[in-house]
Amino acid sequence: MSDCIFCKIANHEIESDYVYEDDQVTAFRDMNPLAPVHVLVVPKRHYANLVDGVPAETLAALVHGVDEVAKATGVDKTGFRVIANTGDDAGQTVHHLHLHVLGGRKLTDEGPEGAGHAE
Ligand code: DGP
């Protein structure tokens, strides 16, 4: 989508702080981090959210991207949280599918990291 910020970051029209990339997904640091590690994993192709007809192959590529991000940031050893805000009630603000990978400290069930976005 031409006006989608995550399409532009995923395809390097706008540069970001990249953590991992392959032919299907891009991972970059969230500009408003809620934890020492806060990385977004996005498909290069545009889908509005997790239930926007995303092919199984793309879902698998996203999970592989999470695995690579966890290893690259070290949270594979300490634990991390994955969140996909989906729709208005979840507070989704960018309508390009993205998985938040949060870690680097003890995460609580309360607070903004519980929803993966700032209130
Ligand atoms: P949400 O849609 O609420 O799941 O979260 C979107 C996240 O994307 C939010 O934590 C801030 C982040 N974000 C929005 N625009 C940009 C951007 O241009 N660059 C980066 N690195 N992060 C962004």
CSV table of C-alpha atoms and ligand atoms in Angstrom, one decimal:
chain,number,residue,atom,x,y,z
A,1,MET,CA,0.0,0.0,0.0
A,2,SER,CA,1.5,3.3,-1.1
A,3,ASP,CA,0.5,5.3,2.0
A,4,CYS,CA,1.4,2.6,4.6
A,5,ILE,CA,4.4,3.4,6.9
A,6,PHE,CA,5.3,-0.2,7.6
A,7,CYS,CA,5.2,-1.1,3.8
A,8,LYS,CA,7.7,1.7,3.4
A,9,ILE,CA,10.0,0.5,6.2
A,10,ALA,CA,9.7,-3.1,5.2
A,11,ASN,CA,10.8,-2.3,1.6
A,12,HIS,CA,13.4,0.3,2.6
A,13,GLU,CA,11.7,3.3,1.2
A,14,ILE,CA,12.1,4.7,4.7
A,15,GLU,CA,15.1,3.4,6.7
A,16,SER,CA,14.7,2.1,10.3
A,17,ASP,CA,16.7,0.4,13.0
A,18,TYR,CA,16.6,-3.1,11.5
A,19,VAL,CA,17.2,-6.3,13.5
A,20,TYR,CA,16.4,-9.0,11.0
A,21,GLU,CA,15.3,-9.4,7.4
A,22,ASP,CA,14.7,-12.1,4.9
A,23,ASP,CA,12.7,-12.3,1.6
A,24,GLN,CA,9.3,-12.4,3.4
A,25,VAL,CA,9.6,-10.4,6.6
A,26,THR,CA,11.4,-7.4,8.1
A,27,ALA,CA,12.0,-6.7,11.8
A,28,PHE,CA,12.9,-3.3,13.2
A,29,ARG,CA,12.9,-1.6,16.6
A,30,ASP,CA,9.7,0.1,17.7
A,31,MET,CA,10.1,3.9,17.8
A,32,ASN,CA,8.3,4.0,21.2
A,33,PRO,CA,9.9,1.1,23.1
A,34,LEU,CA,8.0,-0.3,26.1
A,35,ALA,CA,10.9,-2.6,27.1
A,36,PRO,CA,14.6,-2.8,26.5
A,37,VAL,CA,13.9,-5.1,23.6
A,38,HIS,CA,10.8,-4.0,21.6
A,39,VAL,CA,11.0,-5.1,18.0
A,40,LEU,CA,8.2,-5.3,15.4
A,41,VAL,CA,8.2,-8.2,12.9
A,42,VAL,CA,6.2,-7.4,9.8
A,43,PRO,CA,5.5,-9.2,6.5
A,44,LYS,CA,6.9,-7.4,3.4
A,45,ARG,CA,3.5,-7.8,1.7
A,46,HIS,CA,0.6,-5.7,3.1
A,47,TYR,CA,-2.0,-7.4,5.3
A,48,ALA,CA,-4.2,-5.2,7.6
A,49,ASN,CA,-3.9,-7.6,10.6
A,50,LEU,CA,-3.5,-11.2,11.7
A,51,VAL,CA,-6.8,-12.3,10.3
A,52,ASP,CA,-6.7,-10.5,6.9
A,53,GLY,CA,-6.3,-13.7,4.9
A,54,VAL,CA,-2.7,-14.2,5.7
A,55,PRO,CA,-1.3,-17.3,4.0
A,56,ALA,CA,0.1,-20.0,6.3
A,57,GLU,CA,3.5,-19.6,4.7
A,58,THR,CA,3.6,-16.0,5.7
A,59,LEU,CA,2.5,-16.8,9.3
A,60,ALA,CA,5.3,-19.4,9.4
A,61,ALA,CA,7.8,-16.8,8.1
A,62,LEU,CA,6.7,-14.3,10.8
A,63,VAL,CA,7.2,-16.9,13.5
A,64,HIS,CA,10.7,-17.6,12.0
A,65,GLY,CA,11.3,-13.9,12.1
A,66,VAL,CA,10.4,-13.8,15.8
A,67,ASP,CA,12.8,-16.6,16.5
A,68,GLU,CA,15.6,-14.7,14.7
A,69,VAL,CA,14.8,-11.5,16.6
A,70,ALA,CA,14.9,-13.4,19.9
A,71,LYS,CA,18.3,-14.8,19.1
A,72,ALA,CA,19.7,-11.6,17.8
A,73,THR,CA,18.6,-9.6,20.9
A,74,GLY,CA,19.4,-12.3,23.4
A,75,VAL,CA,15.8,-12.7,24.8
A,76,ASP,CA,15.7,-16.3,23.6
A,77,LYS,CA,17.6,-17.0,26.8
A,78,THR,CA,15.5,-14.9,29.2
A,79,GLY,CA,12.0,-15.0,27.7
A,80,PHE,CA,9.9,-12.6,25.8
A,81,ARG,CA,6.3,-11.8,24.8
A,82,VAL,CA,4.7,-11.7,21.4
A,83,ILE,CA,1.6,-9.5,20.8
A,84,ALA,CA,-0.5,-8.8,17.7
A,85,ASN,CA,-2.9,-6.0,18.4
A,86,THR,CA,-5.8,-6.6,16.1
A,87,GLY,CA,-8.5,-4.0,15.5
A,88,ASP,CA,-9.7,-0.9,17.5
A,89,ASP,CA,-10.5,-2.5,20.8
A,90,ALA,CA,-6.9,-3.9,20.9
A,91,GLY,CA,-5.6,-0.4,20.2
A,92,GLN,CA,-4.1,-1.2,16.8
A,93,THR,CA,-2.8,2.0,15.4
A,94,VAL,CA,-0.8,0.9,12.4
A,95,HIS,CA,-3.0,-1.2,10.0
A,96,HIS,CA,-0.2,-3.3,8.6
A,97,LEU,CA,0.2,-6.7,10.4
A,98,HIS,CA,3.0,-6.6,12.9
A,99,LEU,CA,4.1,-8.7,15.8
A,100,HIS,CA,5.5,-6.9,18.9
A,101,VAL,CA,8.4,-8.8,20.4
A,102,LEU,CA,8.9,-7.5,24.0
A,103,GLY,CA,11.6,-8.5,26.5
A,104,GLY,CA,14.8,-7.6,28.3
A,105,ARG,CA,13.1,-7.1,31.6
A,106,LYS,CA,10.3,-8.8,33.7
A,107,LEU,CA,7.1,-8.1,31.9
A,108,THR,CA,3.9,-7.7,34.0
A,109,ASP,CA,0.3,-8.5,33.0
A,110,GLU,CA,-0.7,-5.0,33.8
A,111,GLY,CA,0.5,-1.8,32.1
A,112,PRO,CA,1.1,-0.9,28.5
A,113,GLU,CA,3.3,-3.8,27.6
A,114,GLY,CA,0.4,-6.1,28.4
A,115,ALA,CA,-1.3,-4.7,25.3
A,116,GLY,CA,1.9,-4.0,23.4
A,117,HIS,CA,1.2,-0.3,23.0
A,118,ALA,CA,1.3,2.9,25.0
A,119,GLU,CA,-2.0,4.1,26.5
B,1,DGP,P1,0.0,-1.0,17.5
B,1,DGP,O1,-0.6,-0.7,16.1
B,1,DGP,O2,-0.7,-0.3,18.6
B,1,DGP,O3,0.1,-2.5,17.7
B,1,DGP,O4,1.5,-0.5,17.5
B,1,DGP,C1,2.2,0.2,16.5
B,1,DGP,C2,3.6,0.4,17.0
B,1,DGP,O5,4.3,0.9,15.9
B,1,DGP,C3,3.7,1.5,18.1
B,1,DGP,O6,4.3,0.8,19.2
B,1,DGP,C4,4.7,2.5,17.5
B,1,DGP,C5,5.3,1.8,16.3
B,1,DGP,N1,5.5,2.7,15.2
B,1,DGP,C6,4.6,3.5,14.5
B,1,DGP,N2,5.1,4.2,13.5
B,1,DGP,C7,6.5,3.8,13.5
B,1,DGP,C8,7.6,4.1,12.7
B,1,DGP,O7,7.5,4.9,11.7
B,1,DGP,N3,8.8,3.6,13.0
B,1,DGP,C9,8.9,2.7,14.0
B,1,DGP,N4,10.1,2.2,14.2
B,1,DGP,N5,7.9,2.3,14.8
B,1,DGP,C10,6.7,2.9,14.6
